[in-house]
Amino acid sequence: MYMCFTVLAGLALLTFSFLKNFPYFGEDCTYILRIIKLGIRLLGYKTIKPFYSILDCFLDAVKRHPTKIFLHFEGREYSYGEVDVQSNKVARALQAEIRLKEGDVVALFLANEPSFVWIWLGLAKLGCPAALLNFNIRSKSLLHCFSCCGAKVIIVSPELQDTVEEVLPMLREQGISVYLLSENCSIQGINTLLDKISQASDQPLSPDLRANVNIRSTALYIYTSGTTGLPKAAVITHERVWAASFLQASCGVTAEDIIYINLPLYHSAGFLIGMTGAIERGNCSLNLHRNFSASQFWDDCRKYNVTVMQYIGETLRYLCNTPKKDNDKNHKVRIAIGNGVRTDIWSEFLSRFGDIQVRELYAATEGNIGFLNYTSKIGAVGRANFVHSWFFPYTLIKFDIEKEEPVRSSEGLCIKAAKGETGLLVVKITHRTPFVGYAGNHQQNEKKRLRNVLEKGDLYFNTGDLLRLDHENFLYFQDRVGDTFRWKGENVATSEVADILILAHCILEANVYGVKVEGHEGRIGMAAVTLKEGEEFDCLDTYKQVVSYLPAYARPRFIRIQPCIETTGTFKMKKVRLVEEGFNCTYIKDPLYFLDLEKKTYVPLTEEIYRAITSREIKL
Ligand SMILES: *[C@@H]1O[C@H](CO)[C@@H](O)[C@H](O)[C@H]1NC(C)=O
Ligand SMILES: *[C@@H]1O[C@H](CO)[C@@H](O)[C@H](O)[C@H]1NC(C)=O
Ligand SMILES: *[C@@H]1O[C@H](CO)[C@@H](O)[C@H](O)[C@H]1NC(C)=O
Ligand SMILES: *[C@@H]1O[C@H](CO)[C@@H](O)[C@H](O)[C@H]1NC(C)=O
Ligand SMILES: *[C@@H]1O[C@H](CO)[C@@H](O)[C@H](O)[C@H]1NC(C)=O
Ligand SMILES: *[C@@H]1O[C@H](CO)[C@@H](O)[C@H](O)[C@H]1NC(C)=O
């Protein structure tokens, strides 16, 4: 019945599209047929017994071509077979050492290395969800990650040993065992794992060990920074893993492609769209990198015949900023998948590096909807069509930015935004579009739910994102509502930054926000602060707090000293005016400070510094 309707809907749409939207007819058709095919496959996975997970997909690939290269990393190659064997050893070592059993959560605090992949596969073989920790986090945020996912074990890369040592007493208090991916370690309370893995048997593990895993079970926890400050663990079920892994397929990636991954594997972009997406394609090779390097990127692509790349807004700009070369267009990259690129960078990227299909997508780790730019319309994240709205019943509603809430009619219902008008994206929560939510965070889950949207008693997922639909049905991403902003491709939670700032002895209150800087995507961190009675702003102490507790991208580069902080009627700090005023020292009369990385302190923001920043003499 479901399939029948899907196909009918598809046919109806084809006719409809042809008449209504002739210019995009071909692209609409290709895309719609692809998503219908994938929809049918996902339905298959929902019903098949025993459950077929992405791990089973990997194991099938191992059977088909054990010697084919799965991973390239720093000049070494690992075949499908080798990765499989390694993951068997990991699973057996963990089973013997910690008695891990189905359902136990293990936190991974690992760098982007092949071992990330086989440790995850090993856990999947035991039916254990992995919690993927961002390797930039530390102290309070790191400890918090355990309380949301319930992990009792953490596996740590040797280069992250110091970060873990800092919180070791607290970890031990919570009964968390720490395993270092090394053969030796002299710190009491840190166990080694590499020695145990190398001694373990490489025999395959029985699927009975994961017999209870099904499409609704938790496969992963992926952390997103939330408005409350501390990271929130989005629960990624196997259904979500499949849905996200299909993105490559819907972008036209084939089994012969070679995929370049330089985004962190702890994010959904690198892990789900990049890595498990490649497993779904069945025959791809992955070119894995520790981190992003603009200067190496194209040489790597040429060397390894890379055909598919991923980006986040900033990375395309970094590539465009590298010195021009004669061989810029000499490569085999044909598809770029990602999100958050500015349209001018997009155009520059294409004119410089040649005919690459840029597949801009919109999706949130915890959300229940995705859009994909499958046409060649610059600036659009996707296109509204009948099949898509049927799969994902979404709507854009009028939103009051200042009050940060939807506009409601006299009957208390939300109002649909007109075409061309920016609105809040909300998606009906249904069986097909479930909202799984965050682990152990009822309050945050409630905040993402919106009731009485178009009818009394209905229930929607509030994406917290503002989008606009144009008259040709193209969708454009406008902004994120409220308290999180993005800088260098990372979400910065303003309250987390505020919590750190007030550790400085002179600061009473802090209101953190992001401001635009000419020529940069995203917003850079800025804070308006009030000082304690009788205190002066202490540049060095504030600098010390910020640098010891916040990752580089989250540190406020500008500080504005205010006599008091303006709040709304509901005591929320007002940010809109502050954001507009930015750090323009000719306009703002309050004292302003700038985080000077060379001098290792905050310094008063002078006209000269301001000019150097806007003319990009000072790199941010
Ligand atoms: C571990 O042992 C190797 C030699 O086997 C040595 O080079 C290394 O420094 C040791 N590491 C630690 C942390 O003790
Ligand atoms: C896998 O890729 C190889 C070449 O890379 C190709 O010869 C083979 O047909 C592919 N197999 C499948 C199942 O796509
Ligand atoms: C990338 O990784 C290399 C090697 O681990 C390191 O030296 C470099 O600092 C890293 N770059 C960034 C931007 O993190
Ligand atoms: C890349 O492709 C060329 C020609 O198609 C081939 O000669 C070369 O061996 C390939 N390189 C790698 C690393 O596979
Ligand atoms: C959509 O893709 C096309 C072609 O790949 C590209 O030119 C266009 O800029 C994209 N739109 C957005 C918003 O990225
Ligand atoms: C900064 O403020 C001054 C004075 O209000 C104004 O003339 C100037 O355009 C502003 N600069 C920017 C970049 O907005």
XYZ file of C-alpha atoms and ligand atoms in Angstrom:
704
model
C 0.000 0.000 0.000
C 2.751 2.385 1.062
C 4.851 1.516 -1.967
C 1.923 1.706 -4.262
C 1.072 5.181 -3.079
C 4.692 6.271 -3.304
C 4.906 5.192 -6.923
C 1.574 6.787 -7.782
C 2.618 9.957 -6.047
C 5.795 9.872 -8.076
C 3.944 9.485 -11.345
C 1.497 12.205 -10.475
C 4.373 14.441 -9.612
C 6.193 13.793 -12.842
C 3.201 14.960 -14.843
C 2.624 17.826 -12.492
C 6.260 18.927 -12.564
C 6.369 18.738 -16.289
C 3.509 21.146 -16.631
C 4.402 23.464 -13.806
C 8.167 23.526 -13.654
C 9.453 22.761 -17.067
C 12.940 24.277 -16.604
C 13.812 21.859 -13.816
C 11.889 18.896 -15.166
C 14.871 16.639 -15.822
C 16.553 17.368 -12.510
C 13.288 16.977 -10.600
C 12.667 13.601 -12.221
C 16.107 12.186 -11.585
C 16.014 13.292 -7.996
C 12.478 12.146 -7.324
C 13.088 8.721 -8.840
C 16.179 8.380 -6.680
C 14.365 9.276 -3.491
C 11.475 6.967 -4.305
C 13.923 4.096 -4.841
C 15.668 4.882 -1.566
C 12.337 5.230 0.245
C 11.411 1.746 -0.913
C 14.758 0.384 0.256
C 14.394 1.976 3.678
C 10.952 0.428 3.957
C 12.542 -2.920 3.129
C 15.062 -2.496 5.946
C 12.225 -1.676 8.328
C 10.493 -4.976 7.696
C 13.250 -7.490 6.914
C 14.071 -10.082 9.616
C 16.707 -10.398 10.902
C 17.489 -6.689 10.779
C 20.014 -5.629 8.138
C 22.267 -2.905 9.537
C 25.030 -0.828 7.967
C 27.418 -3.321 9.576
C 25.805 -6.152 7.596
C 26.219 -4.015 4.505
C 29.924 -3.682 5.294
C 30.253 -7.449 5.904
C 28.643 -8.135 2.530
C 31.205 -5.851 0.890
C 33.964 -7.744 2.674
C 32.619 -11.005 1.236
C 32.385 -9.558 -2.287
C 35.813 -7.954 -2.474
C 37.994 -8.559 0.621
C 41.138 -7.265 -1.097
C 39.623 -4.030 -2.426
C 41.004 -0.939 -0.668
C 38.539 0.532 1.828
C 40.750 3.133 3.537
C 43.719 5.211 2.460
C 45.418 6.981 5.336
C 48.780 8.736 5.430
C 50.219 6.621 2.655
C 48.899 3.314 3.995
C 46.130 1.239 2.501
C 43.665 -0.953 4.356
C 41.500 -3.410 2.450
C 37.912 -4.251 3.349
C 39.217 -7.577 4.677
C 41.881 -6.002 6.878
C 39.439 -3.536 8.412
C 37.073 -6.404 9.109
C 39.791 -8.455 10.811
C 40.882 -5.482 12.910
C 37.310 -4.923 14.047
C 37.029 -8.595 15.042
C 40.092 -8.193 17.211
C 38.730 -5.014 18.775
C 35.417 -6.686 19.541
C 37.111 -9.724 21.073
C 39.505 -7.641 23.142
C 36.662 -5.527 24.522
C 34.543 -8.573 25.166
C 37.307 -10.258 27.136
C 38.581 -7.175 28.915
C 35.411 -5.311 29.888
C 32.757 -7.991 29.353
C 30.936 -5.629 27.029
C 27.547 -6.858 26.033
C 24.791 -5.814 23.663
C 23.443 -2.357 24.456
C 26.415 -1.113 26.535
C 27.474 2.345 25.392
C 31.152 3.113 24.761
C 32.463 6.650 24.344
C 35.042 7.193 21.603
C 37.462 10.059 22.114
C 39.514 9.458 19.009
C 41.284 11.348 16.264
C 40.363 10.872 12.595
C 42.279 7.659 12.031
C 41.509 4.235 10.597
C 41.223 2.857 14.139
C 38.140 5.071 14.588
C 36.469 3.046 11.854
C 37.385 -0.405 13.095
C 36.706 0.330 16.734
C 33.234 1.504 15.765
C 32.740 -1.614 13.612
C 33.957 -3.787 16.492
C 31.416 -2.185 18.818
C 28.693 -2.650 16.205
C 29.560 -6.356 16.060
C 28.841 -6.571 19.784
C 25.601 -4.590 19.381
C 27.053 -1.679 21.382
C 26.215 1.936 20.531
C 29.180 4.315 20.272
C 29.098 7.854 21.664
C 31.256 10.000 19.390
C 33.002 12.690 21.410
C 34.287 15.874 19.808
C 38.062 15.842 20.364
C 38.086 19.588 21.008
C 36.024 19.402 24.173
C 37.471 19.278 27.629
C 36.791 19.552 31.366
C 33.146 20.148 32.265
C 31.832 19.540 28.753
C 33.735 16.279 28.488
C 32.371 15.006 31.802
C 28.873 16.056 30.861
C 28.941 13.805 27.758
C 28.866 10.712 29.987
C 25.797 11.693 31.927
C 23.691 11.967 28.783
C 24.623 8.702 27.085
C 25.343 6.497 30.098
C 28.696 5.237 28.776
C 30.844 3.490 31.372
C 33.873 3.112 29.122
C 35.905 5.616 27.137
C 38.472 4.756 24.469
C 41.056 7.492 23.991
C 43.649 8.326 21.318
C 47.169 8.702 22.769
C 47.309 12.383 21.700
C 44.245 13.098 23.833
C 45.698 11.519 26.952
C 46.374 14.873 28.651
C 42.795 16.036 28.263
C 41.546 12.857 29.885
C 44.140 13.003 32.646
C 42.770 16.422 33.669
C 39.403 14.888 34.525
C 40.589 11.428 35.540
C 39.582 11.674 39.215
C 36.040 12.723 38.242
C 35.807 9.962 35.641
C 36.858 7.397 38.220
C 34.339 8.777 40.686
C 31.620 8.150 38.085
C 32.904 4.594 37.615
C 34.114 5.159 34.073
C 36.962 2.973 32.807
C 39.506 4.690 30.617
C 41.248 2.770 27.818
C 44.132 4.349 25.968
C 44.820 3.227 22.416
C 48.420 2.479 23.235
C 50.518 -0.444 24.348
C 51.813 1.149 27.509
C 50.837 3.890 29.884
C 52.326 4.726 33.225
C 49.360 6.679 34.611
C 47.457 4.855 37.290
C 43.795 4.533 36.363
C 44.370 4.500 32.616
C 44.321 1.062 30.995
C 45.966 0.191 27.722
C 44.029 -1.324 24.837
C 46.342 -1.722 21.857
C 48.226 -4.591 23.475
C 44.971 -6.407 24.157
C 43.743 -5.842 20.618
C 46.939 -7.185 19.073
C 46.754 -10.343 21.189
C 43.065 -10.989 20.521
C 41.741 -13.591 18.100
C 40.623 -12.303 14.692
C 37.832 -14.840 14.254
C 34.437 -13.432 13.143
C 31.846 -12.814 15.847
C 28.476 -14.477 15.963
C 25.541 -12.293 14.858
C 23.727 -13.721 17.930
C 25.713 -11.216 19.987
C 23.594 -8.448 18.420
C 20.380 -10.371 17.957
C 18.211 -7.739 19.618
C 19.404 -4.794 17.534
C 16.648 -3.486 15.300
C 15.937 -0.433 13.193
C 14.727 1.550 16.204
C 17.722 0.725 18.416
C 20.319 3.349 19.151
C 23.340 3.021 16.888
C 25.229 6.148 17.917
C 25.191 9.233 20.046
C 26.366 12.318 18.190
C 26.830 15.490 20.173
C 25.559 18.871 19.123
C 26.156 22.023 21.082
C 22.907 23.224 22.398
C 21.427 26.423 23.652
C 21.769 25.276 27.251
C 25.495 25.355 26.822
C 26.681 21.824 27.384
C 26.775 19.356 24.511
C 23.576 17.411 23.886
C 23.670 13.809 22.759
C 21.439 13.320 19.727
C 20.222 9.727 19.650
C 20.949 8.259 16.221
C 18.916 5.130 15.607
C 19.745 2.604 12.921
C 16.930 4.101 10.901
C 18.686 7.479 10.980
C 21.984 5.874 10.072
C 20.359 4.388 6.990
C 18.559 7.567 6.057
C 21.744 9.663 6.346
C 23.802 7.031 4.548
C 21.445 7.357 1.593
C 22.481 10.966 1.044
C 25.441 9.988 -1.113
C 23.166 7.904 -3.237
C 20.709 10.765 -3.636
C 23.612 13.010 -4.678
C 24.545 10.563 -7.428
C 27.631 8.966 -5.841
C 28.267 5.523 -7.338
C 30.094 2.407 -6.183
C 33.214 3.357 -8.151
C 33.746 6.700 -6.422
C 36.681 7.610 -4.223
C 35.643 9.783 -1.324
C 37.837 12.257 0.496
C 37.084 12.688 4.209
C 38.790 15.473 6.094
C 35.822 16.412 8.258
C 35.828 15.046 11.800
C 34.305 11.605 12.165
C 32.602 12.669 15.393
C 30.152 14.818 13.410
C 27.317 13.477 11.327
C 28.784 14.987 8.150
C 32.008 12.973 8.288
C 30.647 9.855 9.946
C 27.209 9.366 8.431
C 27.255 11.196 5.137
C 30.906 10.425 4.425
C 31.859 7.110 5.993
C 28.687 5.058 6.393
C 27.445 6.634 3.153
C 30.441 5.077 1.421
C 29.681 1.705 3.014
C 26.135 1.961 1.719
C 27.476 2.468 -1.832
C 29.146 -0.904 -1.358
C 32.410 -0.494 -3.216
C 33.934 2.918 -2.523
C 37.360 3.760 -1.197
C 37.751 6.354 1.506
C 40.617 8.762 1.659
C 40.749 9.592 5.328
C 42.647 12.565 6.766
C 43.410 13.738 10.256
C 42.196 17.230 9.558
C 41.537 19.753 6.879
C 44.501 21.098 4.937
C 43.750 23.501 2.092
C 47.292 23.425 0.741
C 47.350 19.622 0.407
C 43.823 19.083 -0.721
C 44.088 19.191 -4.525
C 47.413 17.377 -4.640
C 45.849 14.584 -2.616
C 42.849 14.538 -4.936
C 45.121 14.204 -7.960
C 47.294 11.573 -6.329
C 44.417 9.349 -5.227
C 41.993 10.042 -8.087
C 39.424 11.420 -5.640
C 35.983 11.894 -7.198
C 33.809 12.994 -4.271
C 34.581 15.608 -1.626
C 32.740 17.003 1.348
C 32.730 20.528 2.637
C 31.369 22.740 5.317
C 30.938 26.388 4.417
C 34.355 27.513 5.510
C 36.338 24.824 3.783
C 35.400 25.884 0.257
C 36.536 29.373 1.148
C 39.866 28.085 2.453
C 40.332 26.275 -0.839
C 39.543 29.446 -2.768
C 42.054 31.369 -0.636
C 45.016 29.191 -1.642
C 47.361 30.651 -4.295
C 46.112 30.074 -7.845
C 47.846 27.317 -9.806
C 47.815 26.272 -13.457
C 46.582 22.808 -12.568
C 43.610 23.995 -10.482
C 41.160 22.354 -12.858
C 43.246 19.207 -13.275
C 41.532 16.670 -10.996
C 38.717 14.116 -11.077
C 36.472 15.557 -8.360
C 32.943 15.630 -9.738
C 30.695 15.970 -6.690
C 30.999 18.127 -3.570
C 28.527 17.398 -0.751
C 28.089 19.678 2.195
C 26.343 22.587 3.718
C 26.670 26.211 4.640
C 28.524 27.699 1.671
C 27.952 31.300 0.739
C 26.816 31.890 -2.799
C 29.769 34.105 -3.792
C 32.232 31.441 -2.606
C 30.238 28.824 -4.471
C 30.544 30.718 -7.735
C 34.226 31.414 -7.212
C 34.842 27.769 -6.370
C 33.194 26.590 -9.574
C 34.948 29.086 -11.826
C 38.308 28.260 -10.319
C 38.176 24.491 -9.867
C 35.916 23.581 -12.733
C 32.702 21.805 -13.269
C 31.947 20.216 -9.907
C 28.387 19.419 -8.924
C 27.912 21.166 -5.602
C 25.261 19.357 -3.581
C 24.312 21.725 -0.816
C 22.129 20.066 1.742
C 20.190 21.058 4.764
C 19.879 18.611 7.649
C 20.295 18.647 11.394
C 21.784 15.732 13.303
C 18.760 15.520 15.560
C 16.202 16.676 12.998
C 13.650 14.679 11.092
C 14.030 16.338 7.708
C 16.637 16.971 5.062
C 16.760 19.010 1.878
C 19.199 18.683 -0.943
C 20.127 21.134 -3.674
C 19.818 18.813 -6.633
C 19.418 21.506 -9.259
C 21.932 24.061 -10.336
C 20.296 26.956 -8.572
C 23.005 28.862 -6.704
C 22.094 29.687 -3.141
C 19.223 27.213 -2.702
C 19.440 24.367 -0.189
C 16.688 22.477 -1.868
C 13.490 22.549 -3.717
C 9.956 22.016 -2.538
C 8.178 19.238 -4.360
C 5.194 17.086 -3.823
C 7.007 13.818 -3.095
C 9.375 15.470 -0.657
C 6.525 17.164 1.229
C 4.786 13.845 1.389
C 7.815 12.137 2.899
C 8.511 15.112 5.166
C 5.374 17.078 6.070
C 7.013 20.407 6.758
C 5.917 23.987 6.720
C 7.408 27.435 7.223
C 5.683 29.573 9.845
C 5.928 33.259 10.679
C 8.497 33.943 13.373
C 9.185 36.899 15.654
C 12.976 37.212 15.805
C 13.036 39.690 18.669
C 10.747 37.631 20.914
C 12.221 34.445 19.501
C 8.903 32.678 19.159
C 6.405 31.840 16.424
C 3.741 34.423 15.664
C 0.325 33.104 16.696
C -3.148 34.048 15.540
C -5.973 34.992 17.892
C -6.958 31.293 17.928
C -3.460 30.459 19.177
C -2.340 28.733 15.988
C 0.790 29.483 14.000
C 0.619 31.309 10.699
C 2.192 30.014 7.499
C 4.843 32.303 6.059
C 4.043 33.626 2.611
C 6.218 32.682 -0.369
C 9.274 34.895 -0.356
C 8.989 35.495 3.386
C 11.431 34.048 5.944
C 9.818 31.582 8.328
C 10.670 28.986 10.947
C 10.964 25.480 9.543
C 8.791 23.013 11.435
C 8.221 19.377 10.535
C 5.267 17.286 11.611
C 6.307 14.430 13.896
C 4.921 11.237 12.398
C 5.823 7.568 12.233
C 7.786 8.286 9.051
C 9.433 11.398 10.474
C 10.000 10.536 14.114
C 11.807 12.870 16.467
C 14.102 10.665 18.518
C 15.527 13.527 20.509
C 18.418 13.887 22.890
C 19.470 11.306 25.436
C 18.447 12.037 29.015
C 17.353 15.582 28.302
C 13.614 15.829 28.623
C 13.620 19.599 28.860
C 15.566 20.034 25.622
C 13.346 17.506 23.882
C 10.261 19.464 24.911
C 11.839 22.656 23.594
C 12.168 21.087 20.167
C 8.493 20.103 20.116
C 5.919 22.625 18.976
C 2.223 22.030 19.502
C -0.927 23.552 18.000
C 0.841 24.603 14.841
C -1.779 24.369 12.105
C -4.466 22.544 14.075
C -5.249 22.211 17.753
C -3.416 19.237 19.199
C -0.915 18.664 16.383
C 2.784 18.144 17.084
C 5.776 19.439 15.125
C 9.551 19.335 15.397
C 10.958 22.843 15.701
C 14.183 22.915 13.687
C 15.143 26.306 15.084
C 16.149 27.312 11.567
C 14.784 30.125 9.471
C 14.265 29.386 5.795
C 12.633 31.088 2.850
C 10.733 29.569 -0.089
C 10.860 31.567 -3.309
C 8.293 31.799 -6.072
C 9.978 29.043 -8.050
C 9.816 26.710 -5.013
C 13.503 26.946 -4.161
C 14.320 26.898 -0.465
C 16.991 29.108 1.043
C 18.539 28.788 4.467
C 18.480 32.141 6.287
C 19.630 31.798 9.863
C 19.556 29.828 13.088
C 17.240 31.069 15.716
C 18.603 32.220 19.002
C 21.562 31.219 20.914
C 23.806 29.136 18.788
C 25.957 30.589 16.098
C 28.482 29.041 13.782
C 32.143 29.925 13.439
C 34.741 27.971 11.471
C 32.127 25.363 10.791
C 31.484 24.610 14.458
C 28.408 25.486 16.457
C 29.165 27.718 19.382
C 26.724 27.618 22.252
C 26.592 31.099 23.701
C 25.697 30.062 27.223
C 28.615 27.633 27.400
C 30.917 30.527 26.588
C 29.133 32.756 29.097
C 29.606 30.127 31.805
C 33.354 30.253 31.239
C 33.592 34.046 31.065
C 32.057 34.477 34.475
C 34.873 32.395 35.917
C 37.048 35.484 35.426
C 37.018 37.231 38.784
C 36.091 40.672 37.393
C 33.064 39.602 35.316
C 29.583 39.682 36.771
C 27.392 38.797 33.810
C 28.115 37.846 30.222
C 25.896 38.008 27.160
C 27.522 36.082 24.324
C 26.637 36.358 20.657
C 28.177 36.088 17.227
C 28.954 38.999 14.944
C 29.577 39.120 11.223
C 32.997 40.030 9.912
C 33.345 41.175 6.329
C 34.641 38.339 4.154
C 34.012 35.497 6.623
C 31.257 32.927 6.816
C 29.445 32.469 10.058
C 29.833 34.746 13.035
C 32.754 35.306 15.330
C 32.293 35.207 19.100
C 31.734 38.418 20.995
C 30.572 39.032 24.540
C 28.972 41.991 26.249
C 29.901 41.805 29.913
C 29.186 43.712 33.089
C 31.846 44.012 35.771
C 31.575 43.334 39.473
C 31.225 46.374 41.716
C 34.518 48.262 41.948
C 36.356 45.966 39.489
C 38.278 46.869 36.361
C 38.364 44.584 33.341
C 41.207 42.115 33.923
C 42.580 41.310 30.464
C 44.987 38.602 31.510
C 42.684 36.711 33.866
C 39.870 36.708 31.323
C 42.286 35.530 28.640
C 43.440 32.665 30.893
C 39.903 31.434 31.560
C 38.915 31.593 27.928
C 42.008 29.823 26.651
C 42.018 27.088 29.253
C 38.382 26.135 28.953
C 37.181 26.880 25.430
C 38.182 25.448 22.062
C 39.725 28.084 19.758
C 36.593 28.553 17.634
C 34.426 29.321 20.677
C 36.618 31.960 22.315
C 35.114 35.443 22.224
C 37.464 37.548 20.120
C 35.726 40.783 21.153
C 34.542 41.938 24.547
C 32.290 44.890 25.148
C 32.031 46.305 28.661
C 28.514 47.485 29.469
C 27.127 49.185 32.582
C 24.163 46.774 32.532
C 22.757 44.013 30.331
C 19.402 44.586 28.685
C 16.910 41.784 29.140
C 13.494 40.941 27.690
C 10.295 40.670 29.693
C 11.068 37.004 30.297
C 14.608 37.834 31.438
C 16.300 36.636 28.323
C 19.298 38.705 27.385
C 18.681 40.908 24.378
C 21.115 40.317 21.597
C 19.638 41.671 18.414
C 20.938 45.225 18.767
C 24.329 44.069 20.016
C 24.690 41.749 17.054
C 23.862 44.581 14.673
C 26.369 46.944 16.251
C 29.088 44.307 16.132
C 32.557 45.526 17.095
C 32.560 48.833 15.233
C 34.639 50.973 17.576
C 33.826 54.236 15.803
C 30.178 53.689 16.564
C 30.200 51.925 19.933
C 31.032 54.119 22.904
C 31.417 51.278 25.435
C 35.025 50.097 26.011
C 35.923 47.290 23.590
C 38.653 44.654 23.855
C 40.176 42.310 21.324
C 41.682 38.867 21.985
C 45.244 39.214 20.724
C 46.706 35.774 20.134
C 50.273 37.040 19.766
C 50.285 39.106 22.927
C 48.333 36.335 24.710
C 45.887 38.685 26.357
C 42.949 40.958 25.627
C 43.962 44.402 24.400
C 41.846 47.554 23.973
C 40.339 47.570 20.485
C 41.839 50.610 18.802
C 40.841 52.171 15.468
C 44.061 50.741 14.098
C 43.235 47.177 15.124
C 39.696 47.601 13.854
C 40.999 48.715 10.468
C 43.512 45.849 10.348
C 40.712 43.366 11.006
C 38.362 44.745 8.381
C 41.172 44.938 5.829
C 42.119 41.371 6.850
C 45.672 42.213 7.876
C 44.828 40.478 11.132
C 43.711 36.898 10.518
C 40.750 35.748 12.565
C 55.685 2.819 25.133
O 56.690 1.932 24.717
C 57.439 2.343 23.598
C 58.399 1.271 23.233
O 57.756 0.047 23.228
C 58.125 3.650 23.893
O 58.803 4.105 22.734
C 57.112 4.675 24.327
O 57.764 5.858 24.714
C 56.270 4.158 25.481
N 55.222 5.124 25.768
C 54.876 5.474 26.997
C 53.764 6.441 27.111
O 55.437 5.026 27.961
C 33.734 -2.622 -7.491
O 34.725 -1.798 -8.090
C 35.544 -2.440 -9.041
C 36.565 -1.444 -9.558
O 36.880 -0.499 -8.610
C 34.677 -2.967 -10.187
O 35.483 -3.686 -11.098
C 33.583 -3.853 -9.631
O 32.711 -4.232 -10.670
C 32.805 -3.136 -8.549
N 31.851 -4.039 -7.975
C 30.599 -3.686 -7.700
C 29.748 -4.729 -7.058
O 30.153 -2.584 -7.947
C 46.510 18.807 11.352
O 47.187 17.650 11.769
C 48.597 17.780 11.834
C 49.177 16.447 12.157
O 48.502 15.833 13.212
C 48.954 18.851 12.853
O 50.335 19.042 12.866
C 48.275 20.138 12.463
O 48.494 21.127 13.434
C 46.780 19.943 12.301
N 46.181 21.145 11.798
C 45.099 21.678 12.327
C 44.584 22.893 11.660
O 44.545 21.184 13.283
C 44.654 7.167 -10.826
O 44.207 6.976 -12.157
C 45.250 6.777 -13.093
C 44.655 6.714 -14.485
O 43.315 6.440 -14.482
C 46.016 5.516 -12.737
O 47.093 5.321 -13.654
C 46.572 5.644 -11.333
O 47.199 4.452 -10.935
C 45.446 5.973 -10.345
N 46.018 6.237 -9.039
C 45.652 5.604 -7.929
C 46.371 5.986 -6.682
O 44.791 4.751 -7.923
C 23.109 24.117 -6.061
O 23.947 23.392 -6.957
C 24.415 24.118 -8.074
C 25.145 23.225 -9.022
O 25.887 22.245 -8.420
C 25.252 25.269 -7.636
O 25.686 26.015 -8.754
C 24.433 26.114 -6.709
O 25.213 27.152 -6.228
C 23.887 25.288 -5.558
N 23.094 26.106 -4.641
C 23.511 26.402 -3.389
C 22.709 27.203 -2.510
O 24.520 26.006 -2.949
C 31.105 52.027 11.799
O 30.433 53.129 12.380
C 30.625 54.342 11.682
C 29.990 55.452 12.496
O 28.658 55.155 12.803
C 30.010 54.193 10.280
O 30.217 55.376 9.529
C 30.674 53.025 9.558
O 30.068 52.790 8.316
C 30.581 51.759 10.398
N 31.364 50.700 9.761
C 30.836 49.551 9.382
C 31.777 48.580 8.751
O 29.665 49.269 9.563
